[in-house]
Amino acid sequence: MHTNYYFLRQLAPALTERMRGYRVAVCFTQEKDELVVGLTDGAKEFWLKGQLGANFPALALPETFQRARSNSVDLFPDILGQQVETVVAWPQDRVLQVNFRSGARLVFKLYGPRPNAIFRTTPEASAQLFQQKLLADADLKPQPTTPPAKSAEAEEPTKPAVQTKLPPPLADLPLRFLRTQGYDAGTAEAKARLVNQVLAQLEKPAHYYIIQLDGRTRLSLLPLGDILETLPGDDPVAAIRRFVPMALGRRALEMETKQLRQLLERRADEASTAAAHARQRLHALAHEAGYRHTADLIMAHLHEIPVGATEIEVLDFYTNQPRRIKLKAKEKPQRTAENLYRKGKNQQIEERQLAERIARREAEALTALERLEEMDTVPALAELRGLRTWRKQHGLDPTANAAIKVPGELPFKVFEDRGFTILVGRSAENNDLLTQKFAHKDDLWLHAKDVSGSHVVIRHRAGQTIPEPVVEHAAMLAGWYSKRQHDTLCPVTVTPKKFVRKPKGARPGQVVVERERVVLVKPGNPFERN
């Protein structure tokens, strides 16, 4: 209710008492959606700070303020030297207006989705807007609150209406408070009594309450939700000075806590899913006839295979069951067995890598779940500083999975993984552009080994090590966008870009790698979900 009419009508006279006679010394902005006005009477200072962002509009009243030496822009030059006469709240609205003795006025419009500040040198002068995109605010004026007078003939004696409903300028808190007092089930007389009691409390509150309700920190004129602090009801300036910094800090805590929870839940879910997929693949490999198994059968029955055969049926001495094996008519059986033995070796490597991947991903899921449990049990995480320290200790970034926008004109395939950007070249010339012009020396460079294919780059992030799952996904892309696309396993070169150079006279896309490590992956696009 810090922007509600019932609070602003109490804040306005308190500001008039504090600010009357003060002159505007500075008016500037140094952060997005923030307007700062500094006033002085020659001996003392008074500060107004309009928080004019859509997420949390507010009029803050810091006791002191230090202007930054850079990134600070003066605004409303005609306001300098203006002397305050009064501060008023617009009737039944969320607007506070500062009236100057010259006739100038500064209006703080505190509407939730579109706050603004409007300055006029005279009531009839053209408006100067803080949020210049909100052009309709140039015509903003107080609305009349008294109905038009009726003619004598039309006047009829009327009985005063029993007020059972709250007036429109109220926020949601008074209605929720009424419901806690049994408003919905009450009779008309009981409802009227409750409404009048609430209106009396709003008109002259005994206390201001900083409360926690539905995960939000709010200023209330009524006791509701979890009461964090109770402040005297005769000093709205002190209340707003206490509430705004506290609310901003708690909003930052709530937002970062929510982001961290989403990040950890996403990591746990992703790691569990990846482990389940790897387990399924490992199970399939363990229960199908392997390449080595088939090669052994071909070599054992080599003398029985006629020349040019495309299929043979033999007795499988592993299972004691008949088995059909397909052959290539133009390939010798010995050559087929040799290829199968090579694939069998790769299959063994794949099984070992799958087992390692299962163990690694299950450990990642368990770690993420443990961190989630810590967020509910560690008392220090109830404070923003403690949360940020804990996040840093465990290498957690609440924006790790947020999309990093890459300019749309870049002619590369772009993928995002755990906050890291992966770029894939589209052609030989495009590979040169990616590797020679766009990649930084600390970026990680990947390419399918010994075949033509796309260059792949993982963008480096300062102070962060690229996780192995990101390297693995990028290597799968390097295999997928190469001539090894349909191989069971593909060796991929991985190296920092600083170890990749282009010899003079080399063809487009051709480079020399001076230092490398090789990873074996199954080619594919891990970012395509079927």
XYZ file of C-alpha atoms in Angstrom:
530
model
C 0.000 0.000 0.000
C 3.021 2.323 -0.254
C 1.526 3.758 -3.475
C -2.095 3.619 -2.353
C -4.172 6.796 -2.038
C -4.829 6.280 1.683
C -1.103 6.181 2.407
C -0.213 9.008 -0.022
C -2.815 11.330 1.570
C -0.964 10.866 4.880
C 2.473 11.159 3.296
C 1.654 14.408 1.426
C 1.132 16.690 4.488
C 4.160 15.147 6.201
C 6.270 15.997 3.139
C 4.789 19.506 3.021
C 5.891 20.043 6.616
C 9.405 18.756 5.906
C 9.947 20.358 2.472
C 8.155 23.743 2.510
C 10.596 26.496 1.633
C 13.258 24.101 0.315
C 14.693 24.808 -3.137
C 15.640 22.234 -5.775
C 19.430 21.993 -6.025
C 19.835 19.018 -8.380
C 17.638 16.823 -10.535
C 19.272 13.921 -12.338
C 19.200 10.222 -13.184
C 22.077 7.764 -12.932
C 20.264 4.432 -13.139
C 17.538 3.199 -15.419
C 14.046 4.070 -14.141
C 15.344 6.270 -11.296
C 14.818 10.033 -10.861
C 16.653 11.804 -8.025
C 15.707 15.278 -6.789
C 17.887 16.979 -4.165
C 16.516 19.958 -2.186
C 18.042 22.279 0.399
C 17.109 25.203 2.622
C 20.712 26.392 2.804
C 21.539 24.387 5.904
C 19.819 21.021 5.547
C 19.117 18.736 2.617
C 16.152 16.575 1.604
C 16.119 13.892 -1.096
C 13.351 12.458 -3.263
C 14.130 9.364 -5.294
C 11.458 8.156 -7.691
C 11.737 4.412 -8.355
C 9.942 4.482 -11.716
C 10.336 0.887 -12.879
C 7.275 -1.227 -13.627
C 8.252 -3.960 -11.163
C 8.407 -1.798 -8.036
C 7.264 1.832 -8.399
C 7.915 3.838 -5.239
C 8.868 7.232 -3.899
C 11.929 6.680 -1.741
C 13.147 9.301 0.736
C 16.829 8.576 1.446
C 18.340 10.667 4.225
C 21.541 11.159 2.188
C 22.524 10.466 -1.398
C 25.897 10.393 -3.171
C 25.781 11.243 -6.863
C 27.997 9.110 -9.085
C 30.828 10.794 -10.940
C 29.907 9.101 -14.222
C 26.776 7.843 -15.985
C 24.772 10.671 -14.423
C 22.482 12.883 -16.534
C 20.774 16.129 -15.464
C 17.028 16.329 -16.135
C 14.303 18.994 -16.038
C 16.693 22.015 -16.016
C 13.783 24.422 -15.353
C 13.171 22.794 -11.968
C 16.470 24.026 -10.505
C 15.947 26.764 -7.917
C 12.191 26.117 -7.641
C 10.889 26.569 -4.062
C 8.448 24.025 -2.598
C 5.058 25.296 -1.437
C 3.008 22.132 -0.841
C 2.815 18.416 -1.570
C -0.623 16.959 -2.329
C -2.059 13.559 -3.207
C -4.444 13.400 -6.135
C -7.958 12.401 -5.039
C -8.596 8.665 -5.167
C -5.400 8.064 -7.148
C -1.807 6.833 -6.853
C -0.237 10.188 -7.713
C 1.777 12.603 -5.575
C 2.278 16.209 -6.716
C 4.891 18.727 -5.567
C 3.690 22.324 -6.006
C 6.264 25.097 -6.270
C 5.671 28.768 -5.414
C 6.278 29.836 -9.019
C 3.344 27.717 -10.197
C 5.552 24.875 -11.451
C 4.659 21.334 -10.428
C 6.359 17.950 -10.347
C 4.070 14.917 -10.490
C 5.074 11.380 -9.453
C 2.695 8.907 -11.072
C 3.110 5.609 -9.187
C 0.971 3.299 -11.318
C 2.250 -0.284 -11.158
C 2.794 -1.104 -14.847
C 3.682 2.404 -16.106
C 5.060 4.829 -13.489
C 6.367 8.208 -14.570
C 7.415 11.694 -13.481
C 5.940 14.782 -15.190
C 7.219 18.332 -14.788
C 5.498 21.552 -15.882
C 6.804 25.087 -15.411
C 3.163 26.261 -15.125
C -0.108 24.317 -14.919
C -0.814 25.158 -18.594
C 2.753 24.609 -19.889
C 3.704 21.594 -21.987
C 4.707 18.535 -19.998
C 8.270 17.264 -19.682
C 8.226 13.475 -19.209
C 10.754 11.227 -17.479
C 9.467 8.152 -19.322
C 9.157 9.781 -22.723
C 7.530 6.758 -24.344
C 4.420 7.274 -22.175
C 3.125 10.167 -24.287
C -0.390 9.971 -22.849
C 0.979 11.166 -19.494
C 1.394 14.642 -20.982
C -2.395 15.042 -20.621
C -2.604 13.574 -17.121
C -4.654 15.760 -14.749
C -6.434 15.237 -11.417
C -9.956 13.910 -11.824
C -12.860 15.761 -10.136
C -14.277 13.954 -7.127
C -17.510 15.933 -6.497
C -20.584 15.082 -8.593
C -22.239 17.871 -10.645
C -24.889 19.894 -8.732
C -28.524 18.971 -9.353
C -31.204 21.519 -10.162
C -33.663 22.471 -7.409
C -36.499 20.734 -9.256
C -34.532 17.523 -9.555
C -33.506 17.419 -5.941
C -35.296 14.877 -3.817
C -34.641 14.004 -0.213
C -32.565 10.837 0.016
C -31.517 8.683 2.918
C -27.797 8.251 3.487
C -26.681 4.990 1.922
C -25.323 2.258 4.135
C -21.697 1.745 3.013
C -21.071 -1.980 2.704
C -18.462 -1.881 -0.069
C -14.978 -0.454 -0.048
C -14.218 2.513 -2.336
C -12.241 1.811 -5.519
C -8.854 3.352 -4.610
C -8.149 0.610 -2.085
C -5.643 -2.102 -2.896
C -6.248 -5.796 -2.271
C -5.054 -5.752 1.356
C -8.164 -4.177 2.978
C -10.478 -6.687 1.321
C -8.274 -9.575 2.433
C -8.236 -8.112 5.939
C -12.047 -7.887 5.905
C -12.297 -11.536 4.905
C -10.184 -12.506 7.892
C -12.780 -10.668 10.021
C -15.701 -12.695 8.583
C -16.888 -10.088 6.043
C -18.113 -12.560 3.390
C -20.476 -14.402 5.737
C -21.724 -11.315 7.599
C -25.091 -9.618 7.388
C -25.503 -6.238 5.670
C -25.276 -4.457 9.028
C -22.174 -6.421 10.027
C -20.542 -5.705 6.668
C -21.270 -1.985 6.991
C -19.796 -1.954 10.481
C -16.651 -3.768 9.354
C -16.196 -1.488 6.322
C -16.517 1.634 8.453
C -14.028 0.261 10.960
C -11.509 -0.466 8.208
C -12.010 2.974 6.629
C -11.428 4.591 10.016
C -8.166 2.651 10.396
C -7.106 3.688 6.894
C -7.950 7.334 7.505
C -5.939 7.469 10.707
C -3.826 4.349 11.229
C -2.382 3.669 14.650
C 0.542 1.795 13.057
C 2.189 1.021 9.749
C 3.076 -2.615 9.190
C 5.813 -4.135 7.045
C 4.402 -7.545 6.221
C 5.244 -10.688 4.275
C 2.294 -11.931 2.225
C 2.254 -14.413 -0.669
C 6.040 -14.228 -0.917
C 6.068 -10.414 -1.179
C 7.247 -7.757 1.253
C 4.632 -4.998 1.501
C 3.708 -1.891 3.494
C 0.252 -2.164 5.046
C -2.013 0.086 7.095
C -3.679 -3.044 8.491
C -2.239 -6.022 10.409
C -2.196 -8.836 7.876
C 0.020 -11.778 6.910
C 3.363 -12.218 8.661
C 4.197 -8.919 10.361
C 7.929 -8.218 10.039
C 7.929 -4.780 11.694
C 5.427 -2.440 13.336
C 6.068 1.290 12.899
C 4.344 4.348 14.451
C 1.318 5.548 12.471
C 2.119 9.250 12.947
C 5.316 9.333 10.824
C 4.773 8.177 7.211
C 8.180 9.599 6.170
C 9.988 7.307 8.630
C 7.796 4.399 7.485
C 8.663 4.862 3.807
C 12.342 5.331 4.644
C 12.324 2.010 6.466
C 10.137 0.131 4.022
C 11.621 0.916 0.575
C 15.245 -0.192 1.243
C 13.975 -3.245 3.114
C 11.535 -4.157 0.326
C 14.172 -3.722 -2.389
C 16.584 -5.944 -0.482
C 13.952 -8.588 0.181
C 12.716 -8.446 -3.426
C 16.280 -9.086 -4.587
C 16.500 -11.982 -2.108
C 13.149 -13.403 -3.254
C 14.084 -13.084 -6.933
C 17.542 -14.638 -6.541
C 16.167 -17.423 -4.335
C 13.530 -18.208 -6.951
C 16.124 -18.196 -9.740
C 18.430 -20.475 -7.766
C 15.621 -22.919 -7.054
C 14.671 -23.007 -10.733
C 18.315 -23.510 -11.711
C 18.844 -26.385 -9.261
C 15.533 -28.047 -10.141
C 16.412 -27.777 -13.822
C 19.875 -29.249 -13.223
C 18.497 -32.124 -11.162
C 15.822 -32.893 -13.755
C 18.215 -32.647 -16.687
C 20.869 -34.787 -15.019
C 18.317 -37.448 -14.007
C 16.888 -37.553 -17.529
C 20.351 -37.811 -19.114
C 21.298 -40.630 -16.717
C 18.058 -42.485 -17.548
C 18.684 -42.188 -21.301
C 22.276 -43.395 -20.898
C 21.061 -46.310 -18.772
C 18.535 -47.293 -21.467
C 21.250 -47.207 -24.130
C 23.607 -49.262 -21.976
C 20.851 -51.813 -21.348
C 20.172 -52.066 -25.091
C 23.858 -52.633 -25.846
C 24.067 -55.323 -23.167
C 21.054 -57.247 -24.533
C 21.710 -57.137 -28.250
C 24.117 -59.213 -30.232
C 27.294 -57.161 -30.308
C 29.473 -56.469 -33.308
C 32.270 -58.707 -31.975
C 29.747 -61.502 -31.431
C 28.628 -61.281 -35.102
C 32.224 -61.082 -36.346
C 33.112 -64.239 -34.386
C 30.245 -66.104 -36.093
C 31.351 -64.958 -39.565
C 34.957 -66.054 -38.953
C 33.862 -69.385 -37.445
C 31.765 -70.204 -40.542
C 34.024 -68.531 -43.096
C 34.572 -71.740 -45.089
C 30.789 -72.184 -45.464
C 30.067 -68.763 -46.963
C 29.662 -68.827 -50.746
C 31.171 -66.060 -52.862
C 28.807 -63.094 -53.360
C 26.410 -64.180 -50.611
C 24.185 -61.444 -49.174
C 22.921 -63.472 -46.220
C 23.835 -66.637 -44.312
C 22.135 -68.649 -41.587
C 24.412 -70.192 -38.971
C 24.131 -71.775 -35.550
C 24.935 -69.178 -32.902
C 27.255 -71.027 -30.502
C 26.649 -68.279 -27.879
C 22.895 -68.929 -27.693
C 22.635 -72.336 -29.457
C 19.977 -70.779 -31.739
C 19.950 -70.267 -35.521
C 21.042 -66.767 -36.578
C 20.739 -64.861 -39.877
C 23.602 -62.529 -40.771
C 23.439 -60.025 -43.636
C 26.516 -59.600 -45.839
C 27.585 -57.345 -48.701
C 27.803 -59.082 -52.046
C 30.854 -57.093 -53.166
C 32.714 -57.294 -49.857
C 34.710 -60.283 -48.676
C 33.422 -61.831 -45.431
C 36.861 -61.289 -43.880
C 36.543 -57.560 -44.582
C 33.027 -57.503 -43.086
C 34.311 -59.221 -39.928
C 37.204 -56.762 -39.728
C 34.796 -53.812 -39.843
C 32.614 -55.463 -37.212
C 35.596 -56.008 -34.913
C 36.446 -52.304 -35.264
C 32.864 -51.347 -34.438
C 32.928 -53.772 -31.530
C 35.930 -51.998 -30.109
C 34.076 -48.684 -30.406
C 31.052 -50.317 -28.783
C 33.144 -51.290 -25.768
C 34.370 -47.733 -25.532
C 30.777 -46.478 -25.768
C 29.680 -48.818 -22.970
C 32.491 -47.568 -20.739
C 31.629 -43.947 -21.523
C 27.931 -44.606 -20.876
C 28.724 -46.082 -17.466
C 30.882 -43.059 -16.644
C 28.165 -40.713 -17.874
C 25.531 -42.426 -15.730
C 27.694 -42.090 -12.615
C 28.535 -38.455 -13.376
C 24.974 -37.372 -14.146
C 23.524 -39.175 -11.117
C 26.103 -37.409 -8.942
C 25.094 -34.060 -10.512
C 21.417 -34.754 -9.792
C 22.176 -35.726 -6.195
C 24.296 -32.602 -5.677
C 21.526 -30.366 -7.053
C 18.967 -31.985 -4.734
C 21.308 -31.546 -1.760
C 21.707 -27.851 -2.603
C 17.917 -27.482 -2.775
C 17.622 -29.037 0.676
C 20.291 -26.664 2.013
C 18.270 -23.686 0.778
C 15.471 -24.733 3.135
C 17.652 -25.545 6.144
C 20.636 -23.141 6.245
C 19.621 -20.010 8.254
C 22.237 -17.771 6.570
C 20.413 -18.115 3.239
C 17.504 -16.069 4.597
C 19.677 -12.967 4.051
C 20.781 -11.657 0.647
C 24.463 -11.430 1.572
C 24.482 -14.980 2.934
C 22.698 -16.285 -0.166
C 25.205 -14.646 -2.514
C 28.163 -15.944 -0.496
C 26.724 -19.464 -0.542
C 26.000 -19.211 -4.273
C 29.586 -18.158 -4.952
C 31.008 -20.982 -2.798
C 29.107 -23.602 -4.794
C 29.619 -22.054 -8.232
C 25.934 -21.359 -8.783
C 24.780 -18.595 -11.088
C 21.040 -17.796 -11.109
C 21.287 -16.734 -14.758
C 23.385 -19.719 -15.855
C 20.691 -21.076 -18.141
C 19.374 -17.714 -19.296
C 19.657 -17.210 -23.017
C 22.614 -15.064 -24.061
C 21.482 -12.964 -26.947
C 23.790 -13.097 -29.919
C 23.263 -10.447 -32.600
C 20.886 -11.795 -35.205
C 23.179 -10.943 -38.116
C 25.793 -13.529 -37.101
C 25.698 -16.208 -39.823
C 26.300 -19.198 -37.514
C 24.123 -21.856 -35.957
C 23.676 -20.803 -32.319
C 22.946 -23.079 -29.347
C 22.787 -22.392 -25.597
C 23.865 -24.846 -22.902
C 24.092 -23.974 -19.183
C 24.639 -20.330 -20.022
C 27.419 -21.006 -22.556
C 26.968 -20.095 -26.213
C 27.923 -22.705 -28.828
C 28.468 -21.505 -32.407
C 28.608 -23.842 -35.415
C 29.929 -22.860 -38.858
C 27.721 -23.357 -41.912
C 30.277 -23.689 -44.738
C 34.026 -23.629 -45.387
C 34.077 -19.837 -45.794
C 31.772 -19.494 -42.788
C 34.154 -21.688 -40.735
C 36.972 -19.250 -41.524
C 34.827 -16.336 -40.395
C 33.933 -18.104 -37.146
C 37.450 -19.275 -36.265
C 39.611 -16.460 -37.635
C 37.442 -13.374 -37.091
C 34.867 -14.081 -34.393
C 36.353 -16.601 -31.940
C 38.396 -15.316 -28.985
C 41.717 -16.937 -28.109
C 40.234 -18.390 -24.892
C 37.176 -19.876 -26.617
C 37.114 -23.665 -26.958
C 37.389 -24.935 -30.545
C 36.106 -28.355 -31.716
C 36.148 -30.299 -34.981
C 35.481 -33.886 -36.078
C 38.899 -35.509 -36.435
C 40.368 -36.343 -39.868
C 37.219 -35.506 -41.870
C 35.656 -32.352 -43.275
C 32.980 -30.703 -41.150
C 31.858 -27.590 -39.338
C 34.046 -25.662 -36.934
C 32.409 -25.475 -33.488
C 33.237 -22.815 -30.888
C 32.187 -22.633 -27.232
C 32.313 -19.004 -26.128
C 34.502 -18.410 -23.087
C 32.974 -16.748 -19.984
C 35.368 -14.852 -17.723
C 36.123 -16.642 -14.475
C 34.151 -19.787 -15.426
C 35.380 -23.197 -16.514
C 33.394 -24.785 -19.312
C 31.627 -27.855 -17.812
C 32.291 -31.238 -19.373
C 28.594 -31.763 -20.305
C 28.808 -28.587 -22.417
C 31.987 -29.858 -24.106
C 30.271 -33.196 -24.701
C 27.230 -31.566 -26.322
C 29.430 -29.351 -28.509
C 31.464 -32.412 -29.567
C 28.233 -34.197 -30.537
C 27.397 -31.185 -32.733
C 30.877 -31.279 -34.296
C 30.329 -34.956 -35.174
C 26.784 -34.347 -36.403
C 27.830 -31.539 -38.770
C 30.641 -33.583 -40.351
C 31.124 -36.570 -42.641
C 31.115 -38.804 -39.561
C 27.456 -38.004 -38.952
C 26.326 -41.622 -39.225
C 29.255 -43.249 -37.382
C 28.563 -45.054 -34.140
C 31.295 -43.047 -32.412
C 33.172 -40.011 -33.649
C 36.551 -38.737 -32.395
C 36.456 -34.967 -31.947
C 39.383 -32.581 -31.524
C 39.023 -30.180 -28.584
C 41.456 -27.324 -27.996
C 41.552 -23.635 -27.017
C 41.230 -21.467 -30.125
C 44.712 -19.981 -29.503
C 46.192 -23.320 -30.629
C 44.404 -23.181 -33.988
C 46.070 -21.340 -36.886
C 45.477 -21.030 -40.608
C 48.545 -21.635 -42.798
C 49.254 -19.192 -45.581
C 47.596 -20.311 -48.812
C 45.360 -22.878 -47.083
C 41.947 -23.626 -48.556
C 38.777 -22.141 -46.955
C 38.074 -23.861 -43.631
C 41.489 -25.540 -43.501
C 43.473 -25.024 -40.286
C 46.354 -26.529 -38.337
C 45.906 -27.589 -34.698
C 49.070 -27.341 -32.608
C 47.766 -28.933 -29.409
C 44.657 -31.035 -28.847
C 42.790 -33.601 -26.834
C 40.341 -36.040 -28.405
C 36.938 -37.057 -27.083
C 34.750 -39.852 -28.432
C 31.052 -39.070 -28.749
C 27.987 -40.297 -30.563
C 27.202 -37.733 -33.304
C 23.890 -35.971 -32.809
C 22.130 -32.728 -31.978
C 21.377 -32.832 -28.228
C 19.295 -29.650 -28.521
C 16.672 -31.171 -30.812
C 13.856 -32.731 -28.774
C 11.806 -35.391 -30.475
